[in-house]
Amino acid sequence: PLICPATFTTLTASSPTPGVTFFWQPVALGGTSITVSPSVQTTYTVTPSAGAGCVGIPATIVVSIIQKPDPGFSLAPTVCQN
């Protein structure tokens, strides 16, 4: 997803298998959802686990920051003619 600077987005993982838990990196949090507010583009990895050493294939998502627009204008000098 793309987010504006200093805003938040929620990332959510799901599984059709009952009892699966999730671990998120680089934030080192567990849970189905995490709310993040990165200041730079960040890649998040979520790893599912069904317990007893049964770890699933990790998935990644990139959160990018929309850069503030630069108006990019300049003032031209005024020339008066007689």
XYZ file of C-alpha atoms in Angstrom:
82
model
C 0.000 0.000 0.000
C 0.881 3.668 -0.382
C 0.443 5.921 2.641
C 0.980 9.595 3.338
C 3.768 10.615 5.722
C 2.833 10.354 9.411
C -0.246 8.198 8.748
C -1.013 4.576 9.587
C -2.042 1.454 7.711
C -3.165 -1.917 9.022
C -1.681 -5.115 7.605
C -3.745 -8.281 8.060
C -2.879 -11.951 7.543
C -5.343 -14.806 7.336
C -5.400 -18.571 6.891
C -8.149 -21.087 6.154
C -6.494 -23.404 8.683
C -7.810 -23.035 12.253
C -5.292 -22.245 14.985
C -2.663 -20.604 12.774
C -0.714 -17.792 14.420
C 1.335 -15.122 12.683
C 4.659 -13.439 13.435
C 5.553 -10.120 11.787
C 9.012 -8.726 11.010
C 10.720 -6.255 11.242
C 8.403 -5.212 14.075
C 8.731 -8.490 16.030
C 5.016 -8.712 16.799
C 2.603 -11.628 16.776
C -1.022 -11.456 15.736
C -3.375 -11.453 12.795
C -3.062 -7.685 12.226
C -0.492 -4.990 12.864
C -0.799 -1.229 12.451
C 2.301 0.458 11.074
C 3.471 3.985 10.292
C 6.870 3.734 8.612
C 8.776 6.909 7.739
C 10.473 5.256 4.741
C 9.516 2.438 2.386
C 9.496 -0.739 4.485
C 9.078 -4.419 3.647
C 7.081 -6.411 6.202
C 7.257 -10.206 6.384
C 4.596 -12.336 8.028
C 5.254 -15.986 8.867
C 2.413 -18.373 9.710
C 2.811 -21.115 12.299
C 0.503 -23.976 13.238
C 2.552 -24.942 16.297
C 4.689 -28.031 16.957
C 7.389 -26.686 14.631
C 5.029 -26.417 11.676
C 6.017 -23.114 10.058
C 4.473 -21.957 6.793
C 5.911 -20.014 3.896
C 6.518 -16.341 4.756
C 4.767 -13.629 2.751
C 5.951 -10.054 2.247
C 4.277 -6.724 1.640
C 5.873 -3.355 0.937
C 4.503 -0.166 2.476
C 5.604 2.900 0.513
C 5.401 6.544 1.478
C 3.844 9.089 -0.876
C 6.221 11.997 -1.178
C 4.848 15.433 -0.445
C 4.226 17.290 -3.686
C 6.615 20.041 -4.681
C 4.711 22.934 -6.239
C 7.661 23.544 -8.568
C 6.830 27.132 -9.447
C 8.959 30.212 -9.736
C 8.199 33.899 -10.116
C 9.060 35.570 -13.378
C 10.192 39.197 -13.258
C 7.711 41.798 -14.496
C 8.961 43.988 -17.309
C 7.202 47.270 -17.971
C 7.385 48.826 -21.437
C 6.786 52.516 -22.183
